[in-house]
Short mmCIF file of C-alpha atoms in Angstrom, two decimals:
data_model
loop_
_atom_site.label_atom_id
_atom_site.label_comp_id
_atom_site.label_asym_id
_atom_site.label_seq_id
_atom_site.Cartn_x
_atom_site.Cartn_y
_atom_site.Cartn_z
CA UNK A 790 110.12 90.44 83.50
CA UNK A 791 107.77 87.32 83.21
CA UNK A 792 104.44 88.33 84.35
CA UNK A 793 104.32 85.40 86.70
CA UNK A 794 106.60 87.47 89.34
CA UNK A 795 103.69 89.93 89.85
CA UNK A 796 100.85 87.03 89.78
CA UNK A 797 103.06 85.27 92.63
CA UNK A 798 102.11 88.35 94.80
CA UNK A 799 98.43 86.99 95.26
CA UNK A 800 99.07 83.17 95.15
CA UNK A 801 102.24 82.27 97.31
CA UNK A 802 102.35 82.10 101.01
CA UNK A 803 102.44 85.40 102.98
CA UNK A 804 105.39 84.62 105.13
CA UNK A 805 107.15 83.30 102.04
CA UNK A 806 106.46 86.49 100.05
CA UNK A 807 107.33 88.78 102.79
CA UNK A 808 110.71 87.15 103.26
CA UNK A 809 111.22 87.39 99.49
CA UNK A 810 110.33 91.25 99.19
CA UNK A 811 111.79 92.07 102.64
CA UNK A 812 115.16 90.41 102.47
CA UNK A 813 116.19 92.44 99.29
CA UNK A 814 114.61 95.57 100.45
CA UNK A 815 116.70 95.14 103.79
CA UNK A 816 119.91 94.41 102.14
CA UNK A 817 119.48 97.27 99.80
CA UNK A 818 118.60 99.90 102.78
CA UNK A 819 121.53 98.17 105.00
CA UNK A 820 124.05 98.82 102.03
CA UNK A 821 122.68 102.41 101.64
CA UNK A 822 122.89 102.96 105.34
CA UNK A 823 126.36 101.55 105.93
CA UNK A 824 127.07 103.96 102.82
CA UNK A 825 125.61 107.04 104.72
CA UNK A 826 127.18 105.53 107.96
CA UNK A 827 130.72 104.69 106.76
CA UNK A 828 130.64 108.18 104.92
CA UNK A 829 130.08 109.85 107.97
CA UNK A 830 132.83 107.75 109.80
CA UNK A 831 135.34 108.87 106.78
CA UNK A 832 134.39 112.40 107.13
CA UNK A 833 134.70 112.22 110.73
CA UNK A 834 138.26 110.64 110.87
CA UNK A 835 139.61 112.15 107.75
CA UNK A 836 138.18 115.57 107.73
CA UNK A 837 136.91 116.39 111.19
CA UNK A 838 133.98 116.26 113.57
CA UNK A 839 132.75 119.85 112.18
CA UNK A 840 132.32 118.16 108.67
CA UNK A 841 130.10 115.80 110.12
CA UNK A 842 127.89 118.53 111.15
CA UNK A 843 128.12 120.15 107.85
CA UNK A 844 126.83 117.14 106.15
CA UNK A 845 123.94 116.94 108.52
CA UNK A 846 123.01 120.52 107.39
CA UNK A 847 122.99 119.40 103.79
CA UNK A 848 121.30 116.24 103.86
CA UNK A 849 117.68 117.22 104.70
CA UNK A 850 117.67 119.57 102.00
CA UNK A 851 118.91 117.20 99.10
CA UNK A 852 116.98 114.46 100.49
CA UNK A 853 113.89 116.64 100.55
CA UNK A 854 114.49 117.24 96.60
CA UNK A 855 115.32 113.77 96.08
CA UNK A 856 112.20 112.39 98.12
CA UNK A 857 109.99 114.30 95.07
CA UNK A 858 110.95 111.19 93.07
CA UNK A 859 110.69 108.89 96.11
CA UNK A 860 107.20 110.13 96.55
CA UNK A 861 106.33 109.87 93.03
CA UNK A 862 107.69 106.47 93.06
CA UNK A 863 105.75 105.20 95.92
CA UNK A 864 102.42 106.97 94.93
CA UNK A 865 102.64 105.58 91.56
CA UNK A 866 103.81 102.21 92.84
CA UNK A 867 100.76 101.87 95.02
CA UNK A 868 98.66 102.38 91.71
CA UNK A 869 101.02 100.03 89.68
CA UNK A 870 100.57 97.04 92.06
CA UNK A 871 96.69 97.32 92.34
CA UNK A 872 96.50 97.56 88.67
CA UNK A 873 98.43 94.64 88.40
CA UNK A 874 96.54 92.76 90.69
CA UNK A 875 93.30 93.65 88.81
CA UNK A 876 95.00 92.60 85.38
CA UNK A 877 94.78 96.33 83.99
CA UNK A 878 98.39 96.64 82.38
CA UNK A 879 97.68 99.79 80.52
CA UNK A 880 96.86 101.82 83.48
CA UNK A 881 100.30 100.11 84.98
CA UNK A 882 102.15 101.66 82.04
CA UNK A 883 100.29 104.98 81.98
CA UNK A 884 101.21 105.70 85.51
CA UNK A 885 104.47 104.75 84.94
CA UNK A 886 105.08 107.01 82.06
CA UNK A 887 103.48 109.80 83.93
CA UNK A 888 105.96 109.10 87.18
CA UNK A 889 108.85 109.66 84.69
CA UNK A 890 107.72 113.04 83.43
CA UNK A 891 106.58 114.41 86.79
CA UNK A 892 109.80 113.43 88.19
CA UNK A 893 111.97 115.33 85.72
CA UNK A 894 109.52 118.48 86.03
CA UNK A 895 109.53 118.94 89.73
CA UNK A 896 113.13 117.80 90.75
CA UNK A 897 114.64 120.11 87.97
CA UNK A 898 112.63 122.95 89.40
CA UNK A 899 113.29 122.48 93.06
CA UNK A 900 117.06 121.93 92.32
CA UNK A 901 117.28 125.28 90.50
CA UNK A 902 115.51 126.98 93.57
CA UNK A 903 118.05 125.29 96.05
CA UNK A 904 120.91 126.70 94.14
CA UNK A 905 119.75 130.13 93.66
CA UNK A 906 118.83 130.41 97.33
CA UNK A 907 121.99 128.18 98.72
CA UNK A 908 123.47 130.70 101.43
CA UNK A 909 119.86 131.29 102.91
CA UNK A 910 118.82 127.74 102.85
CA UNK A 911 122.25 126.69 104.50
CA UNK A 912 121.85 129.38 107.13
CA UNK A 913 118.19 128.39 108.07
CA UNK A 914 119.17 124.96 108.62
CA UNK A 915 121.60 125.70 111.37
CA UNK A 916 124.83 126.05 109.33
CA UNK A 917 126.25 128.69 111.33
CA UNK A 918 129.73 129.42 112.86
CA UNK A 919 132.47 127.17 111.78
CA UNK A 920 129.70 124.75 110.06
CA UNK A 921 128.82 127.39 107.45
CA UNK A 922 131.81 127.12 104.93
CA UNK A 923 132.14 123.46 104.71
CA UNK A 924 128.60 123.08 104.43
CA UNK A 925 128.44 125.17 101.59
CA UNK A 926 131.05 123.66 99.76
CA UNK A 927 129.30 120.12 100.24
CA UNK A 928 125.90 121.59 99.23
CA UNK A 929 126.78 123.21 96.13
CA UNK A 930 128.43 120.11 94.62
CA UNK A 931 125.69 117.54 95.94
CA UNK A 932 122.80 119.51 94.53
CA UNK A 933 123.82 118.77 90.95
CA UNK A 934 123.54 115.12 91.72
CA UNK A 935 120.10 115.23 93.33
CA UNK A 936 118.09 114.61 90.22
CA UNK A 937 120.12 111.28 89.56
CA UNK A 938 119.02 110.40 93.12
CA UNK A 939 115.55 111.49 92.39
CA UNK A 940 115.30 109.33 89.30
CA UNK A 941 116.80 106.43 91.19
CA UNK A 942 114.31 106.52 94.02
CA UNK A 943 111.61 106.61 91.71
CA UNK A 944 112.69 103.63 89.91
CA UNK A 945 113.52 101.71 92.83
CA UNK A 946 109.84 101.85 94.12
CA UNK A 947 108.45 101.09 90.60
CA UNK A 948 110.82 97.76 90.31
CA UNK A 949 109.29 96.59 93.85
CA UNK A 950 105.74 97.23 92.76
CA UNK A 951 106.43 94.96 89.74
CA UNK A 952 107.46 92.10 92.28
CA UNK A 953 111.16 92.56 91.18
CA UNK A 954 112.83 93.17 94.68
CA UNK A 955 116.19 91.84 93.72
CA UNK A 956 116.95 94.64 91.15
CA UNK A 957 115.40 97.13 93.58
CA UNK A 958 117.92 96.04 95.87
CA UNK A 959 120.82 96.40 93.34
CA UNK A 960 119.63 99.60 92.39
CA UNK A 961 120.26 100.78 96.10
CA UNK A 962 123.57 98.59 96.69
CA UNK A 963 125.35 99.83 93.51
CA UNK A 964 125.42 103.77 94.14
CA UNK A 965 126.41 103.04 97.95
CA UNK A 966 129.19 100.64 97.12
CA UNK A 967 130.47 103.03 94.36
CA UNK A 968 130.22 106.38 97.00
CA UNK A 969 132.54 104.22 99.30
CA UNK A 970 135.03 103.79 96.70
CA UNK A 971 134.73 107.54 95.56
CA UNK A 972 134.88 108.64 99.10
CA UNK A 973 138.52 106.46 99.54
CA UNK A 974 139.99 108.12 96.43
CA UNK A 975 138.82 111.38 96.78
CA UNK A 976 138.94 112.00 100.40
CA UNK A 977 141.84 109.70 101.31
CA UNK A 978 143.80 109.49 98.35
CA UNK A 979 143.63 112.96 96.63
CA UNK A 980 142.63 114.51 99.92
CA UNK A 981 140.18 116.63 98.42
CA UNK A 982 138.25 117.33 101.66
CA UNK A 983 134.67 118.49 101.55
CA UNK A 984 134.41 118.93 98.05
CA UNK A 985 135.92 115.37 97.73
CA UNK A 986 133.12 114.11 99.86
CA UNK A 987 130.50 115.88 97.82
CA UNK A 988 131.71 114.81 94.71
CA UNK A 989 131.86 111.01 95.80
CA UNK A 990 128.04 111.31 96.57
CA UNK A 991 127.20 113.07 93.07
CA UNK A 992 129.32 110.53 90.97
CA UNK A 993 127.67 107.67 93.20
CA UNK A 994 124.10 108.99 92.34
CA UNK A 995 125.04 109.16 88.61
CA UNK A 996 126.07 105.58 88.69
CA UNK A 997 122.79 104.78 90.35
CA UNK A 998 120.92 106.48 87.84
CA UNK A 999 122.53 104.53 84.94
CA UNK A 1000 121.47 101.45 86.50
CA UNK A 1001 118.13 102.32 86.73
CA UNK A 1002 117.67 103.47 83.34
CA UNK A 1003 119.46 100.29 82.05
CA UNK A 1004 116.98 98.25 83.88
CA UNK A 1005 113.84 99.71 82.38
CA UNK A 1006 115.24 99.65 78.79
CA UNK A 1007 116.04 95.82 79.29
CA UNK A 1008 113.95 92.86 79.22
CA UNK A 1009 113.88 92.52 83.01
CA UNK A 1010 110.96 94.95 83.35
CA UNK A 1011 107.55 94.69 82.04
CA UNK A 1012 106.65 98.52 82.20
CA UNK A 1013 108.55 99.97 79.19
CA UNK A 1014 109.53 103.67 78.64
CA UNK A 1015 107.12 104.88 76.12
CA UNK A 1016 106.69 108.22 74.35
CA UNK A 1017 103.05 108.32 74.37
CA UNK A 1018 102.60 107.76 78.12
CA UNK A 1019 105.15 110.62 79.13
CA UNK A 1020 102.16 113.04 78.14
CA UNK A 1021 100.97 114.26 81.55
CA UNK A 1022 97.43 113.39 82.02
CA UNK A 1023 95.59 115.32 85.38
CA UNK A 1024 93.85 112.28 86.56
CA UNK A 1025 96.87 110.25 86.70
CA UNK A 1026 99.02 113.05 88.27
CA UNK A 1027 95.93 113.62 90.68
CA UNK A 1028 96.14 109.86 91.61
CA UNK A 1029 100.03 109.68 91.77
CA UNK A 1030 100.05 112.95 93.71
CA UNK A 1031 97.40 111.99 96.32
CA UNK A 1032 99.33 109.03 97.36
CA UNK A 1033 103.08 110.28 96.84
CA UNK A 1034 102.07 113.39 98.78
CA UNK A 1035 102.12 111.06 101.99
CA UNK A 1036 105.97 110.29 101.22
CA UNK A 1037 106.69 113.69 100.38
CA UNK A 1038 104.94 115.14 103.37
CA UNK A 1039 106.97 112.70 105.77
CA UNK A 1040 110.25 113.91 104.26
CA UNK A 1041 109.10 117.58 104.74
CA UNK A 1042 108.51 116.97 108.08
CA UNK A 1043 111.82 115.48 108.49
CA UNK A 1044 113.45 118.46 106.94
CA UNK A 1045 111.58 120.65 108.91
CA UNK A 1046 112.55 118.74 112.08
CA UNK A 1047 116.50 119.14 111.21
CA UNK A 1048 115.90 122.50 110.72
CA UNK A 1049 114.41 122.93 114.35
CA UNK A 1050 116.63 120.49 115.78
CA UNK A 1051 119.95 121.85 114.46
CA UNK A 1052 119.11 125.46 115.55
CA UNK A 1053 117.78 124.46 118.83
CA UNK A 1054 120.95 122.38 119.48
CA UNK A 1055 123.15 124.87 118.19
CA UNK A 1056 121.55 127.36 120.94
CA UNK A 1057 121.83 124.92 123.58
CA UNK A 1058 125.21 123.17 123.12
CA UNK A 1059 126.86 124.56 119.99
CA UNK A 1060 128.67 122.49 117.38
CA UNK A 1061 129.09 119.68 119.99
CA UNK A 1062 125.27 119.17 120.17
CA UNK A 1063 124.97 119.25 116.38
CA UNK A 1064 127.75 116.88 115.62
CA UNK A 1065 126.15 114.59 118.29
CA UNK A 1066 122.51 114.76 116.53
CA UNK A 1067 124.19 114.11 113.30
CA UNK A 1068 125.73 110.82 114.69
CA UNK A 1069 122.41 109.55 116.27
CA UNK A 1070 120.95 110.51 113.19
CA UNK A 1071 123.00 108.26 110.93
CA UNK A 1072 122.28 105.47 113.30
CA UNK A 1073 118.57 106.29 112.92
CA UNK A 1074 119.05 105.95 109.33
CA UNK A 1075 121.43 102.68 109.82
CA UNK A 1076 120.23 100.68 112.79
CA UNK A 1077 116.47 100.37 111.62
CA UNK A 1078 117.28 98.82 108.13
CA UNK A 1079 115.65 95.76 108.68
CA UNK A 1080 112.20 97.07 109.97
CA UNK A 1081 112.28 99.45 107.12
CA UNK A 1082 112.74 96.61 105.11
CA UNK A 1083 109.75 94.67 106.30
CA UNK A 1084 107.92 97.72 105.63
CA UNK A 1085 108.85 98.07 101.92
CA UNK A 1086 108.32 94.34 101.37
CA UNK A 1087 104.76 94.85 102.86
CA UNK A 1088 103.65 97.36 100.52
CA UNK A 1089 103.59 95.57 97.16
CA UNK A 1090 102.06 92.67 98.87
CA UNK A 1091 99.18 94.46 100.49
CA UNK A 1092 98.56 96.38 97.42
CA UNK A 1093 98.49 93.54 94.93
CA UNK A 1094 96.10 91.50 97.12
CA UNK A 1095 93.90 94.25 97.90
CA UNK A 1096 93.49 95.05 94.41
CA UNK A 1097 92.64 91.54 93.62
CA UNK A 1098 90.04 91.32 96.43
CA UNK A 1099 91.86 88.77 98.40
CA UNK A 1100 91.06 90.61 101.54
CA UNK A 1101 92.04 87.92 103.93
CA UNK A 1102 95.73 87.74 102.56
CA UNK A 1103 95.72 91.37 103.12
CA UNK A 1104 94.79 90.74 106.91
CA UNK A 1105 97.20 88.14 107.20
CA UNK A 1106 100.21 90.10 105.62
CA UNK A 1107 99.54 93.07 108.04
CA UNK A 1108 99.84 90.56 111.14
CA UNK A 1109 103.00 89.14 109.92
CA UNK A 1110 104.57 92.05 108.96
CA UNK A 1111 104.06 93.74 112.26
CA UNK A 1112 105.52 90.56 114.08
CA UNK A 1113 108.62 90.32 111.96
CA UNK A 1114 109.23 94.05 112.32
CA UNK A 1115 108.60 94.36 116.01
CA UNK A 1116 111.06 91.19 116.58
CA UNK A 1117 113.68 92.79 114.43
CA UNK A 1118 113.10 96.56 116.40
CA UNK A 1119 113.64 94.76 119.54
CA UNK A 1120 117.21 93.23 118.77
CA UNK A 1121 118.11 96.74 117.21
CA UNK A 1122 117.06 98.33 120.66
CA UNK A 1123 119.17 95.76 122.79
CA UNK A 1124 122.28 96.53 120.62
CA UNK A 1125 121.98 100.25 120.84
CA UNK A 1126 121.20 100.16 124.69
CA UNK A 1127 124.46 98.03 125.09
CA UNK A 1128 127.00 99.51 122.99
CA UNK A 1129 126.19 103.33 122.56
CA UNK A 1130 129.78 104.38 123.51
CA UNK A 1131 131.50 101.89 120.96
CA UNK A 1132 129.28 103.13 118.48
CA UNK A 1133 130.08 106.79 119.01
CA UNK A 1134 134.07 105.97 118.81
CA UNK A 1135 133.58 104.88 115.24
CA UNK A 1136 132.58 108.35 114.35
CA UNK A 1137 134.93 110.52 116.28
CA UNK A 1138 137.75 110.78 119.13
CA UNK A 1139 136.51 114.27 120.31
CA UNK A 1140 136.28 114.36 123.78
CA UNK A 1141 133.41 116.39 124.07
CA UNK A 1142 131.27 114.62 121.14
CA UNK A 1143 132.09 111.08 122.80
CA UNK A 1144 130.89 112.53 126.37
CA UNK A 1145 127.36 113.78 125.18
CA UNK A 1146 126.43 111.20 122.20
CA UNK A 1147 125.82 107.66 123.88
CA UNK A 1148 123.23 109.28 126.27
CA UNK A 1149 121.24 111.05 123.73
CA UNK A 1150 121.31 107.85 121.46
CA UNK A 1151 119.97 105.93 124.57
CA UNK A 1152 116.88 108.17 124.81
CA UNK A 1153 116.47 108.50 120.91
CA UNK A 1154 116.09 104.69 120.70
CA UNK A 1155 114.28 104.19 124.03
CA UNK A 1156 110.76 103.31 122.33
CA UNK A 1157 112.22 101.26 119.35
CA UNK A 1158 110.46 97.97 120.29
CA UNK A 1159 106.91 99.59 119.51
CA UNK A 1160 107.68 101.50 116.20
CA UNK A 1161 106.71 98.40 114.06
CA UNK A 1162 103.08 98.94 114.47
CA UNK A 1163 103.28 102.69 113.28
CA UNK A 1164 105.31 102.28 110.44
CA UNK A 1165 103.29 99.03 109.06
CA UNK A 1166 100.15 100.66 110.10
CA UNK A 1167 100.72 104.14 108.16
CA UNK A 1168 102.29 102.13 104.95
CA UNK A 1169 99.21 99.86 104.87
CA UNK A 1170 96.70 102.92 104.13
CA UNK A 1171 99.23 103.98 101.33
CA UNK A 1172 99.40 100.57 100.04
CA UNK A 1173 95.70 100.06 99.61
CA UNK A 1174 95.32 103.89 98.00
CA UNK A 1175 93.68 105.64 100.71
CA UNK A 1176 95.86 108.79 100.77
CA UNK A 1177 93.94 110.90 103.57
CA UNK A 1178 94.58 108.58 106.72
CA UNK A 1179 97.91 107.52 105.23
CA UNK A 1180 99.23 110.87 105.26
CA UNK A 1181 97.76 111.62 108.83
CA UNK A 1182 99.14 108.50 110.40
CA UNK A 1183 102.59 109.31 108.72
CA UNK A 1184 102.67 112.91 110.15
CA UNK A 1185 101.35 111.92 113.49
CA UNK A 1186 104.96 111.03 115.24
CA UNK A 1187 107.10 113.85 113.76
CA UNK A 1188 104.39 116.63 112.72
CA UNK A 1189 101.78 116.27 115.34
CA UNK A 1190 104.01 115.09 118.45
CA UNK A 1191 107.67 115.62 118.01
CA UNK A 1192 108.07 119.24 116.67
CA UNK A 1193 105.73 120.46 119.47
CA UNK A 1194 107.93 118.38 122.03
CA UNK A 1195 111.17 119.77 120.94
CA UNK A 1196 109.77 123.26 121.17
CA UNK A 1197 108.17 123.17 124.68
CA UNK A 1198 110.72 120.37 126.62
CA UNK A 1199 113.94 122.16 126.33
CA UNK A 1200 112.32 125.11 127.94
CA UNK A 1201 112.00 122.86 131.15
CA UNK A 1202 114.90 120.38 130.70
CA UNK A 1203 117.31 122.21 128.49
CA UNK A 1204 118.80 119.99 125.96
CA UNK A 1205 117.59 116.88 127.73
CA UNK A 1206 114.16 117.88 126.53
CA UNK A 1207 115.51 117.52 122.90
CA UNK A 1208 116.20 113.80 123.62
CA UNK A 1209 113.30 113.15 125.62
CA UNK A 1210 110.87 114.22 122.87
CA UNK A 1211 111.94 111.24 120.79
CA UNK A 1212 110.74 108.12 122.82
CA UNK A 1213 107.66 110.21 123.87
CA UNK A 1214 106.55 110.91 120.43
CA UNK A 1215 107.04 107.34 119.49
CA UNK A 1216 104.80 105.90 122.19
CA UNK A 1217 102.13 108.71 121.23
CA UNK A 1218 102.19 107.94 117.48
CA UNK A 1219 102.10 104.07 117.97
CA UNK A 1220 98.91 104.50 120.10
CA UNK A 1221 97.17 106.45 117.67
CA UNK A 1222 98.21 104.11 114.54
CA UNK A 1223 97.20 101.09 116.56
CA UNK A 1224 93.76 102.76 116.90
CA UNK A 1225 93.07 103.75 113.47
CA UNK A 1226 94.49 100.45 111.78
CA UNK A 1227 92.34 98.16 114.24
CA UNK A 1228 89.40 100.13 113.20
CA UNK A 1229 90.17 99.83 109.63
CA UNK A 1230 90.53 96.22 109.70
CA UNK A 1231 87.13 95.93 111.30
CA UNK A 1232 85.33 98.30 109.29
CA UNK A 1233 86.70 97.64 106.05
CA UNK A 1234 88.92 94.19 105.52
CA UNK A 1235 86.58 92.22 107.71
CA UNK A 1236 83.40 93.36 106.30
CA UNK A 1237 84.60 92.78 102.77
CA UNK A 1238 86.02 89.43 103.51
CA UNK A 1239 82.43 88.21 104.56
CA UNK A 1240 80.78 89.58 101.57
CA UNK A 1241 83.26 88.84 98.86
#
């Protein structure tokens, strides 16, 4: 990769940069989300609605372990972006080397534990009744591909920190397309059922890993894999960990949320309610892809310019990112409020699931237009290396508001209380994030702009 690519982050117009960074990120997230969406449609139509619930049991576990790689990637990428902005390539290389070693060490340990305690974990996450057997089949196979997914997530974020969003997009698209091909062959053609769905996921993760490995061994990256940088150093680990823990904590809370949701919904409505949540969960991953894309595109721009002490550009990037994300979130909101029945029918023809899911979907996405502020605000603190506020704001929605709400509201409103918890927590988290972001802009960015 030419050095000019990262330098452009501090020179070109913010709107142009945000589009350049966000569009590939959005496309990559779209394809990855479509993969999950179509995968669920295949499973629901070719295996059955119980299979959708079974996959929903496994996802939070496998994604949490894979999120170790993502958290190391995002934590290290924040350091890399600011190091490149400050002209310190040596620090960028040392950070990248430690990211590789740390990812290998942690993911191997967690996968081993996950396989050893498989039955207990599946039951804890709501894999009960008819859901248990297909969930176990899927879980045991998918876990072997989780290390490949973790490395891919780590590498994807490093690509973006270098100012190479197109390759980051490819790293998400290639395994996603591969998974759909494997799904068709293994589930539909060879009729392998849940095992076929699991092997399709594992195979696609391996394909994605091979592409990421090729990228860092090629001339496209300025961050080369060097043995001398693979030796773990405490100061580097500490810095990566403090920032990456934000992402890991968020995924941990997501996994805990699945644990509570699956168990609460199974108690209130059985397999039908768990399946409804699985369908809504897929839409949460898919429908918000443009908003997540803007957030991903915003991170290297804010981090690079903060490291280069161009604070006016940092403020501009915040404002533009929030505007773009808010417009996109509103479009998503309108579509989901209008067509929830049509969307549900894509996944299943089960009459009970078709009856319950549309109303749940409307509740879950009711506050979507305002989430842009919450996502960009939390991402900003992570981009500039302020781990503590980034962690607190990231945990605000699900940790501080959503989980308490789903434990309290169902006692008064039954299953409706579960769905009501989504928009209430969105509103509360956005208000809190808006307050702290505004205060940070006034006390840090504006102050530094006037003294720079």
